[in-house]
mmCIF file of C-alpha atoms in Angstrom:
data_model
loop_
_atom_site.group_PDB
_atom_site.id
_atom_site.type_symbol
_atom_site.label_atom_id
_atom_site.label_comp_id
_atom_site.label_asym_id
_atom_site.label_seq_id
_atom_site.Cartn_x
_atom_site.Cartn_y
_atom_site.Cartn_z
ATOM 1 C CA MET A 1 8.652 59.035 84.516
ATOM 2 C CA ALA A 2 4.391 59.683 84.583
ATOM 3 C CA GLU A 3 4.388 58.225 81.383
ATOM 4 C CA THR A 4 6.955 54.888 82.426
ATOM 5 C CA VAL A 5 4.475 54.792 85.504
ATOM 6 C CA LEU A 6 1.244 54.564 83.134
ATOM 7 C CA LEU A 7 2.760 52.008 80.640
ATOM 8 C CA THR A 8 3.583 49.810 83.146
ATOM 9 C CA SER A 9 0.339 50.126 85.180
ATOM 10 C CA GLY A 10 -1.575 49.176 82.412
ATOM 11 C CA ALA A 11 0.242 46.614 80.861
ATOM 12 C CA SER A 12 -1.030 42.923 80.433
ATOM 13 C CA PRO A 13 -1.036 40.302 82.993
ATOM 14 C CA ALA A 14 1.866 38.037 82.417
ATOM 15 C CA PRO A 15 0.535 34.827 80.650
ATOM 16 C CA PRO A 16 -0.179 31.717 82.901
ATOM 17 C CA ALA A 17 2.924 29.322 83.623
ATOM 18 C CA PRO A 18 3.134 26.638 80.883
ATOM 19 C CA PRO A 19 1.695 23.228 82.446
ATOM 20 C CA ARG A 20 4.720 21.072 83.366
ATOM 21 C CA SER A 21 5.138 17.985 81.911
ATOM 22 C CA PHE A 22 5.964 15.098 82.755
ATOM 23 C CA THR A 23 7.002 11.433 81.910
ATOM 24 C CA TRP A 24 5.617 7.342 82.133
ATOM 25 C CA ASP A 25 9.154 6.933 84.333
ATOM 26 C CA GLU A 26 8.197 9.697 86.416
ATOM 27 C CA ILE A 27 4.640 8.693 87.173
ATOM 28 C CA LYS A 28 5.161 4.874 87.259
ATOM 29 C CA PRO A 29 6.827 4.859 90.851
ATOM 30 C CA ARG A 30 3.871 7.112 92.147
ATOM 31 C CA SER A 31 1.437 3.667 92.390
ATOM 32 C CA GLY A 32 -1.111 2.640 94.803
ATOM 33 C CA ARG A 33 1.498 1.405 97.566
ATOM 34 C CA ALA A 34 3.608 4.609 97.356
ATOM 35 C CA PRO A 35 2.885 7.870 99.160
ATOM 36 C CA GLU A 36 1.736 9.872 96.752
ATOM 37 C CA ARG A 37 -0.158 8.842 93.879
ATOM 38 C CA TRP A 38 -0.807 10.321 90.415
ATOM 39 C CA LEU A 39 -3.045 8.965 87.586
ATOM 40 C CA VAL A 40 -3.549 9.869 84.389
ATOM 41 C CA ILE A 41 -7.020 10.797 82.306
ATOM 42 C CA ASP A 42 -6.525 12.043 78.828
ATOM 43 C CA ARG A 43 -3.044 13.008 79.568
ATOM 44 C CA LYS A 44 -3.536 14.949 82.227
ATOM 45 C CA VAL A 45 -1.928 13.660 85.029
ATOM 46 C CA TYR A 46 -3.763 14.246 88.802
ATOM 47 C CA ASP A 47 -2.240 14.305 92.354
ATOM 48 C CA ILE A 48 -4.732 11.597 94.190
ATOM 49 C CA THR A 49 -2.555 11.092 97.043
ATOM 50 C CA GLN A 50 -5.168 13.066 99.876
ATOM 51 C CA PHE A 51 -8.076 12.785 97.661
ATOM 52 C CA HIS A 52 -8.013 9.051 97.591
ATOM 53 C CA LYS A 53 -9.470 8.668 100.520
ATOM 54 C CA ARG A 54 -12.363 10.805 99.647
ATOM 55 C CA HIS A 55 -13.308 8.805 96.528
ATOM 56 C CA PRO A 56 -17.015 8.683 96.585
ATOM 57 C CA GLY A 57 -16.431 5.066 95.104
ATOM 58 C CA GLY A 58 -13.870 4.003 97.653
ATOM 59 C CA SER A 59 -9.985 4.807 98.035
ATOM 60 C CA ARG A 60 -9.009 0.846 96.802
ATOM 61 C CA VAL A 61 -10.661 1.117 93.007
ATOM 62 C CA ILE A 62 -8.738 4.569 92.473
ATOM 63 C CA SER A 63 -5.774 4.022 94.310
ATOM 64 C CA HIS A 64 -5.604 0.597 91.868
ATOM 65 C CA TYR A 65 -4.950 2.913 89.172
ATOM 66 C CA ALA A 66 -2.319 4.911 90.549
ATOM 67 C CA GLY A 67 0.660 5.326 88.572
ATOM 68 C CA GLN A 68 -1.276 4.117 85.431
ATOM 69 C CA ASP A 69 -3.751 5.898 82.513
ATOM 70 C CA ALA A 70 -6.477 5.587 84.032
ATOM 71 C CA THR A 71 -8.628 6.647 81.099
ATOM 72 C CA ASP A 72 -10.571 4.327 80.451
ATOM 73 C CA PRO A 73 -12.477 3.026 83.586
ATOM 74 C CA PHE A 74 -12.706 6.863 84.617
ATOM 75 C CA THR A 75 -15.254 6.958 81.452
ATOM 76 C CA ALA A 76 -16.635 3.286 81.524
ATOM 77 C CA PHE A 77 -17.233 4.306 85.370
ATOM 78 C CA HIS A 78 -19.045 7.976 85.361
ATOM 79 C CA ILE A 79 -22.467 9.134 83.581
ATOM 80 C CA ASP A 80 -22.069 12.689 84.496
ATOM 81 C CA LYS A 81 -17.835 13.619 83.044
ATOM 82 C CA THR A 82 -18.333 17.513 83.159
ATOM 83 C CA LEU A 83 -19.191 17.339 86.678
ATOM 84 C CA VAL A 84 -16.659 15.175 87.859
ATOM 85 C CA ARG A 85 -14.307 17.165 85.896
ATOM 86 C CA LYS A 86 -14.706 19.863 87.746
ATOM 87 C CA TYR A 87 -14.031 18.175 91.251
ATOM 88 C CA MET A 88 -11.045 16.945 89.045
ATOM 89 C CA LYS A 89 -9.218 20.547 88.289
ATOM 90 C CA PRO A 90 -7.513 21.137 92.106
ATOM 91 C CA LEU A 91 -5.829 17.759 91.318
ATOM 92 C CA LEU A 92 -4.046 18.378 87.964
ATOM 93 C CA VAL A 93 -0.661 19.040 88.345
ATOM 94 C CA GLY A 94 0.594 18.802 84.791
ATOM 95 C CA GLU A 95 0.102 16.462 81.844
ATOM 96 C CA LEU A 96 2.004 13.791 79.765
ATOM 97 C CA ALA A 97 5.102 15.715 77.948
ATOM 98 C CA ALA A 98 4.176 15.558 74.174
ATOM 99 C CA ASP A 99 6.523 13.034 73.394
ATOM 100 C CA GLN A 100 5.358 10.813 75.708
ATOM 101 C CA PRO A 101 2.257 7.713 74.778
ATOM 102 C CA SER A 102 -1.513 8.705 75.939
ATOM 103 C CA PHE A 103 -1.168 5.243 78.210
ATOM 104 C CA GLU A 104 1.874 3.449 78.983
ATOM 105 C CA PRO A 105 4.451 2.464 76.243
ATOM 106 C CA TRP A 106 3.750 -1.633 77.230
ATOM 107 C CA LYS A 107 0.080 -1.662 76.791
ATOM 108 C CA LYS A 108 -1.409 -3.209 73.925
ATOM 109 C CA LYS A 109 -1.852 0.308 71.724
ATOM 110 C CA GLN A 110 -3.883 -1.112 68.569
ATOM 111 C CA LEU A 111 -5.954 -2.621 70.828
ATOM 112 C CA THR A 112 -7.001 0.156 72.929
ATOM 113 C CA GLU A 113 -7.035 2.799 70.642
ATOM 114 C CA ASP A 114 -9.436 0.460 68.675
ATOM 115 C CA PHE A 115 -11.900 -0.208 72.019
ATOM 116 C CA ARG A 116 -11.931 3.487 72.454
ATOM 117 C CA GLU A 117 -13.290 4.175 68.764
ATOM 118 C CA LEU A 118 -15.646 1.449 70.033
ATOM 119 C CA ARG A 119 -16.966 3.334 72.929
ATOM 120 C CA GLY A 120 -17.432 6.293 70.734
ATOM 121 C CA THR A 121 -19.300 4.010 67.960
ATOM 122 C CA VAL A 122 -21.818 2.857 71.268
ATOM 123 C CA GLU A 123 -22.373 6.442 71.917
ATOM 124 C CA LYS A 124 -23.403 7.530 68.769
ATOM 125 C CA MET A 125 -25.793 4.561 68.600
ATOM 126 C CA GLY A 126 -27.037 5.996 71.878
ATOM 127 C CA LEU A 127 -26.419 2.130 73.389
ATOM 128 C CA LEU A 128 -26.038 4.024 76.687
ATOM 129 C CA GLU A 129 -28.630 5.392 76.908
ATOM 130 C CA PRO A 130 -31.861 3.714 78.911
ATOM 131 C CA ASN A 131 -35.327 2.617 77.778
ATOM 132 C CA HIS A 132 -37.673 3.657 80.897
ATOM 133 C CA ILE A 133 -40.166 1.737 79.816
ATOM 134 C CA PHE A 134 -38.291 -1.402 79.794
ATOM 135 C CA PHE A 135 -37.228 -0.648 83.351
ATOM 136 C CA PHE A 136 -40.877 0.330 84.394
ATOM 137 C CA LEU A 137 -42.144 -3.125 83.382
ATOM 138 C CA TYR A 138 -39.375 -4.920 85.128
ATOM 139 C CA LEU A 139 -40.123 -3.402 88.262
ATOM 140 C CA ALA A 140 -43.883 -3.713 87.683
ATOM 141 C CA HIS A 141 -43.489 -7.828 86.822
ATOM 142 C CA ILE A 142 -41.835 -7.523 89.968
ATOM 143 C CA LEU A 143 -44.736 -6.142 91.773
ATOM 144 C CA ALA A 144 -47.307 -8.587 90.186
ATOM 145 C CA LEU A 145 -45.666 -11.838 91.716
ATOM 146 C CA ASP A 146 -45.185 -10.224 94.907
ATOM 147 C CA VAL A 147 -48.893 -9.595 95.264
ATOM 148 C CA ALA A 148 -49.975 -13.048 93.461
ATOM 149 C CA ALA A 149 -47.829 -14.555 96.191
ATOM 150 C CA TRP A 150 -49.659 -13.149 98.574
ATOM 151 C CA LEU A 151 -53.213 -13.402 97.355
ATOM 152 C CA ASN A 152 -52.282 -17.369 96.495
ATOM 153 C CA LEU A 153 -51.886 -17.708 100.455
ATOM 154 C CA TRP A 154 -54.583 -15.707 101.546
ATOM 155 C CA TYR A 155 -57.164 -17.287 99.234
ATOM 156 C CA PHE A 156 -55.662 -21.216 99.418
ATOM 157 C CA GLY A 157 -54.423 -21.069 102.779
ATOM 158 C CA CYS A 158 -50.995 -22.965 103.947
ATOM 159 C CA SER A 159 -51.392 -26.094 102.795
ATOM 160 C CA LEU A 160 -48.657 -27.720 100.889
ATOM 161 C CA VAL A 161 -48.910 -26.611 97.457
ATOM 162 C CA PRO A 162 -49.988 -22.454 98.061
ATOM 163 C CA PHE A 163 -46.922 -22.948 100.594
ATOM 164 C CA LEU A 164 -44.512 -23.658 97.709
ATOM 165 C CA LEU A 165 -46.004 -22.284 95.112
ATOM 166 C CA SER A 166 -45.726 -18.739 97.275
ATOM 167 C CA GLY A 167 -42.332 -19.503 98.083
ATOM 168 C CA VAL A 168 -41.060 -20.015 95.024
ATOM 169 C CA LEU A 169 -43.206 -16.512 93.759
ATOM 170 C CA LEU A 170 -41.267 -14.772 96.528
ATOM 171 C CA GLY A 171 -37.848 -16.500 96.057
ATOM 172 C CA THR A 172 -38.186 -14.986 92.202
ATOM 173 C CA VAL A 173 -39.127 -11.789 93.301
ATOM 174 C CA GLN A 174 -36.138 -11.187 95.452
ATOM 175 C CA ALA A 175 -33.847 -12.370 92.859
ATOM 176 C CA GLN A 176 -35.373 -10.051 90.177
ATOM 177 C CA ALA A 177 -35.722 -7.003 92.558
ATOM 178 C CA GLY A 178 -31.865 -8.136 93.001
ATOM 179 C CA TRP A 179 -30.911 -7.335 89.205
ATOM 180 C CA LEU A 180 -33.183 -4.246 89.263
ATOM 181 C CA GLN A 181 -31.225 -2.716 92.495
ATOM 182 C CA HIS A 182 -28.003 -3.936 90.305
ATOM 183 C CA ASP A 183 -28.907 -1.683 87.669
ATOM 184 C CA PHE A 184 -29.395 1.532 89.788
ATOM 185 C CA GLY A 185 -26.214 0.715 91.811
ATOM 186 C CA HIS A 186 -24.409 0.985 88.093
ATOM 187 C CA LEU A 187 -26.256 4.162 87.287
ATOM 188 C CA SER A 188 -28.117 2.422 84.176
ATOM 189 C CA VAL A 189 -31.353 3.434 85.114
ATOM 190 C CA PHE A 190 -31.139 7.198 84.958
ATOM 191 C CA GLY A 191 -28.819 9.954 83.600
ATOM 192 C CA SER A 192 -28.645 11.822 87.376
ATOM 193 C CA SER A 193 -26.763 9.833 89.377
ATOM 194 C CA ARG A 194 -28.738 11.291 92.604
ATOM 195 C CA TRP A 195 -31.985 9.654 90.755
ATOM 196 C CA ASN A 196 -30.421 6.073 90.330
ATOM 197 C CA HIS A 197 -29.194 6.228 94.338
ATOM 198 C CA TRP A 198 -32.635 7.346 95.490
ATOM 199 C CA VAL A 199 -34.373 4.699 93.564
ATOM 200 C CA HIS A 200 -31.655 1.730 94.023
ATOM 201 C CA LYS A 201 -32.307 2.313 98.175
ATOM 202 C CA PHE A 202 -36.378 2.217 97.404
ATOM 203 C CA VAL A 203 -36.018 -1.093 95.497
ATOM 204 C CA ILE A 204 -32.746 -2.723 98.106
ATOM 205 C CA GLY A 205 -34.412 -0.805 101.106
ATOM 206 C CA HIS A 206 -38.683 -1.785 100.108
ATOM 207 C CA LEU A 207 -38.208 -4.688 98.014
ATOM 208 C CA LYS A 208 -35.595 -7.148 99.599
ATOM 209 C CA VAL A 209 -34.815 -6.079 103.179
ATOM 210 C CA SER A 210 -37.577 -3.919 104.659
ATOM 211 C CA ASN A 211 -37.365 -5.613 107.651
ATOM 212 C CA LEU A 212 -33.972 -3.723 109.076
ATOM 213 C CA GLU A 213 -33.148 -3.432 112.808
ATOM 214 C CA PRO A 214 -33.903 -0.742 114.610
ATOM 215 C CA GLN A 215 -37.634 -0.016 114.107
ATOM 216 C CA GLN A 216 -38.769 2.958 113.242
ATOM 217 C CA ILE A 217 -42.113 1.920 114.085
ATOM 218 C CA ASN A 218 -43.056 -0.526 116.625
ATOM 219 C CA LEU A 219 -45.500 -2.640 115.447
ATOM 220 C CA GLU A 220 -45.051 -5.097 117.680
ATOM 221 C CA PRO A 221 -48.220 -4.556 119.624
ATOM 222 C CA LEU A 222 -50.360 -4.733 116.568
ATOM 223 C CA GLY A 223 -49.416 -7.786 115.543
ATOM 224 C CA ARG A 224 -49.574 -9.039 118.910
ATOM 225 C CA ARG A 225 -54.103 -7.689 118.580
ATOM 226 C CA LEU A 226 -53.984 -9.405 115.031
ATOM 227 C CA GLY A 227 -52.345 -12.628 115.590
ATOM 228 C CA SER A 228 -54.974 -14.577 115.054
ATOM 229 C CA LEU A 229 -55.729 -12.824 111.762
ATOM 230 C CA ARG A 230 -51.943 -13.483 110.600
ATOM 231 C CA GLY A 231 -51.735 -16.844 110.509
ATOM 232 C CA TRP A 232 -52.316 -17.020 106.387
ATOM 233 C CA GLN A 233 -49.038 -15.436 105.990
ATOM 234 C CA CYS A 234 -47.108 -19.049 107.080
ATOM 235 C CA ASP A 235 -44.812 -16.525 108.991
ATOM 236 C CA PRO A 236 -41.611 -17.024 109.297
ATOM 237 C CA HIS A 237 -41.517 -20.198 107.262
ATOM 238 C CA ILE A 238 -42.336 -18.950 103.838
ATOM 239 C CA PHE A 239 -39.243 -15.648 104.358
ATOM 240 C CA VAL A 240 -36.801 -19.021 104.613
ATOM 241 C CA PHE A 241 -38.179 -21.357 102.277
ATOM 242 C CA CYS A 242 -38.147 -17.532 100.024
ATOM 243 C CA ARG A 243 -34.758 -16.912 100.715
ATOM 244 C CA ILE A 244 -33.379 -20.123 100.418
ATOM 245 C CA ILE A 245 -34.458 -19.772 96.582
ATOM 246 C CA GLU A 246 -33.012 -16.525 96.409
ATOM 247 C CA SER A 247 -29.821 -17.067 97.856
ATOM 248 C CA HIS A 248 -28.851 -19.862 95.350
ATOM 249 C CA TRP A 249 -30.143 -18.487 92.891
ATOM 250 C CA PHE A 250 -28.149 -15.031 93.377
ATOM 251 C CA VAL A 251 -24.838 -17.225 94.008
ATOM 252 C CA TRP A 252 -24.538 -19.440 90.957
ATOM 253 C CA VAL A 253 -26.042 -16.919 88.634
ATOM 254 C CA THR A 254 -23.204 -14.061 89.973
ATOM 255 C CA GLN A 255 -20.597 -17.271 90.479
ATOM 256 C CA MET A 256 -21.099 -18.502 86.628
ATOM 257 C CA ASN A 257 -19.672 -15.494 84.753
ATOM 258 C CA HIS A 258 -17.113 -14.601 87.222
ATOM 259 C CA ILE A 259 -14.656 -17.515 86.973
ATOM 260 C CA PRO A 260 -11.067 -15.829 87.079
ATOM 261 C CA MET A 261 -9.161 -17.738 84.011
ATOM 262 C CA ASN A 262 -5.872 -16.144 85.455
ATOM 263 C CA ILE A 263 -5.403 -15.072 89.181
ATOM 264 C CA ASP A 264 -2.403 -12.711 89.596
ATOM 265 C CA TYR A 265 -1.243 -9.900 91.334
ATOM 266 C CA ASP A 266 -1.861 -6.241 89.263
ATOM 267 C CA GLN A 267 0.432 -6.875 85.574
ATOM 268 C CA ASN A 268 -1.135 -2.779 84.673
ATOM 269 C CA VAL A 269 -2.128 -4.641 81.055
ATOM 270 C CA ASP A 270 -5.024 -2.867 79.063
ATOM 271 C CA TRP A 271 -8.841 -2.205 80.281
ATOM 272 C CA VAL A 272 -10.382 -4.670 77.920
ATOM 273 C CA SER A 273 -7.594 -7.486 78.123
ATOM 274 C CA THR A 274 -8.518 -6.675 81.600
ATOM 275 C CA GLN A 275 -12.144 -7.369 81.589
ATOM 276 C CA LEU A 276 -11.907 -10.184 79.823
ATOM 277 C CA GLN A 277 -9.558 -11.971 82.196
ATOM 278 C CA ALA A 278 -11.862 -12.911 84.443
ATOM 279 C CA THR A 279 -15.241 -13.265 83.015
ATOM 280 C CA CYS A 280 -17.547 -15.130 80.135
ATOM 281 C CA ASN A 281 -20.935 -15.191 79.291
ATOM 282 C CA VAL A 282 -23.686 -17.281 78.823
ATOM 283 C CA ASP A 283 -25.457 -18.126 75.656
ATOM 284 C CA GLN A 284 -28.241 -15.295 74.654
ATOM 285 C CA SER A 285 -31.829 -16.747 75.054
ATOM 286 C CA LEU A 286 -34.913 -15.367 76.809
ATOM 287 C CA PHE A 287 -34.822 -17.377 79.657
ATOM 288 C CA ASN A 288 -31.164 -16.708 80.440
ATOM 289 C CA ASP A 289 -31.770 -13.131 79.693
ATOM 290 C CA TRP A 290 -34.339 -12.692 82.718
ATOM 291 C CA PHE A 291 -33.055 -15.492 84.995
ATOM 292 C CA SER A 292 -29.856 -13.581 85.042
ATOM 293 C CA GLY A 293 -30.894 -10.202 85.131
ATOM 294 C CA HIS A 294 -28.601 -9.884 81.419
ATOM 295 C CA LEU A 295 -25.819 -10.842 83.797
ATOM 296 C CA ASN A 296 -25.309 -13.407 80.919
ATOM 297 C CA PHE A 297 -23.417 -11.033 78.951
ATOM 298 C CA GLN A 298 -21.263 -10.757 81.163
ATOM 299 C CA ILE A 299 -17.792 -9.019 78.905
ATOM 300 C CA GLU A 300 -20.082 -6.533 77.798
ATOM 301 C CA HIS A 301 -21.390 -5.554 81.314
ATOM 302 C CA HIS A 302 -17.314 -5.500 82.379
ATOM 303 C CA LEU A 303 -16.751 -2.840 79.571
ATOM 304 C CA PHE A 304 -19.184 -0.777 79.763
ATOM 305 C CA PRO A 305 -20.448 -0.955 83.496
ATOM 306 C CA THR A 306 -22.957 2.209 83.062
ATOM 307 C CA MET A 307 -24.897 0.683 80.007
ATOM 308 C CA PRO A 308 -28.365 -0.567 80.756
ATOM 309 C CA ARG A 309 -28.754 -4.136 80.610
ATOM 310 C CA HIS A 310 -31.237 -4.183 77.922
ATOM 311 C CA ASN A 311 -28.782 -2.879 75.290
ATOM 312 C CA TYR A 312 -25.888 -5.751 76.186
ATOM 313 C CA TRP A 313 -27.029 -8.148 72.600
ATOM 314 C CA LYS A 314 -26.763 -4.966 70.584
ATOM 315 C CA VAL A 315 -23.281 -4.377 71.195
ATOM 316 C CA ALA A 316 -22.375 -8.177 72.158
ATOM 317 C CA PRO A 317 -21.341 -8.542 68.037
ATOM 318 C CA LEU A 318 -18.913 -5.406 67.949
ATOM 319 C CA VAL A 319 -16.768 -7.118 71.245
ATOM 320 C CA LYS A 320 -16.977 -9.686 69.088
ATOM 321 C CA SER A 321 -15.414 -8.892 66.536
ATOM 322 C CA LEU A 322 -13.091 -6.778 68.166
ATOM 323 C CA CYS A 323 -11.485 -9.822 70.220
ATOM 324 C CA ALA A 324 -11.530 -11.726 67.019
ATOM 325 C CA LYS A 325 -9.610 -8.856 65.411
ATOM 326 C CA HIS A 326 -7.051 -9.320 68.737
ATOM 327 C CA GLY A 327 -7.045 -12.891 69.217
ATOM 328 C CA ILE A 328 -8.744 -12.609 72.140
ATOM 329 C CA GLU A 329 -11.079 -15.271 73.332
ATOM 330 C CA TYR A 330 -14.763 -14.228 73.620
ATOM 331 C CA GLN A 331 -16.453 -16.886 76.058
ATOM 332 C CA SER A 332 -19.783 -17.585 75.601
ATOM 333 C CA LYS A 333 -20.992 -21.129 77.190
ATOM 334 C CA PRO A 334 -24.591 -22.416 77.283
ATOM 335 C CA LEU A 335 -26.058 -21.936 80.835
ATOM 336 C CA LEU A 336 -25.922 -25.847 82.179
ATOM 337 C CA THR A 337 -22.134 -26.153 81.368
ATOM 338 C CA ALA A 338 -21.672 -22.877 83.085
ATOM 339 C CA PHE A 339 -23.339 -24.358 86.421
ATOM 340 C CA ALA A 340 -21.162 -27.414 85.501
ATOM 341 C CA ASP A 341 -17.680 -25.540 85.682
ATOM 342 C CA ILE A 342 -19.093 -23.917 89.013
ATOM 343 C CA VAL A 343 -18.801 -27.076 90.746
#
């Protein structure tokens, strides 16, 4: 009896139960409009019924992929996947059954597999790695234009020509700062989300909209005392003129490459087809790249949203080849044609 007890107490623990297996027919009903919401990433099934409310990227974007394979958008939007997967562990409820495909049977199998192979090639080529010198010089050119605008007013005064020149320079500063904050917002400048978010707040908070309410420091008394010295600022007219330039710049650029070719409910098609349905490119040139903040490569930007913009031209030929192979239109227009299409 004692020997039996000893053997029992020294026995190895029971092996963990095998993960539950699911079919696509079980996963599909648990969509973004259902009480239960599941999604699939790399064949793993996750229950996001409660988590979607706490998703850092917002409830809608993750709920959009409920009931679907979300491998490609997950890979596209997260730069530190190891950290993210740590938070995903409690959500894991099982995996796809062995006889189930890695993504929905109705999606384009060869296109999806070819794109994932392309993604691997992009990573091996280092196209997701930022060139910090590029972004430093880009920030420097914004600051230089800003200083030039104010020096122009300080030296030449507020007559018509200096006023117009400084307004154009400041409008350019605002537009280019907008493209730069967009880079940080897409986590494409630093390898850390924290650093991207911190510098993003600096650019958007200090270069673009520094005059926020409520004021943390009351500068009104100082302004009244120095009022006689502030005439050269042409305040507030210079800011109105600058804002007109910047707002028109922003609208024309963002609309020229976001023209939906087909407006419909979500059809749950593959990642590549989804991104190319509502985007188009504008032909590359040094001016177009600078003017649009490289958003003339909108197709590449949508397929690889965390890719640093200075690498878009390198991946563009690979994307063109993928589209040609699968009969998908890769649309690229001259700048003026893109503007005309908006109208």
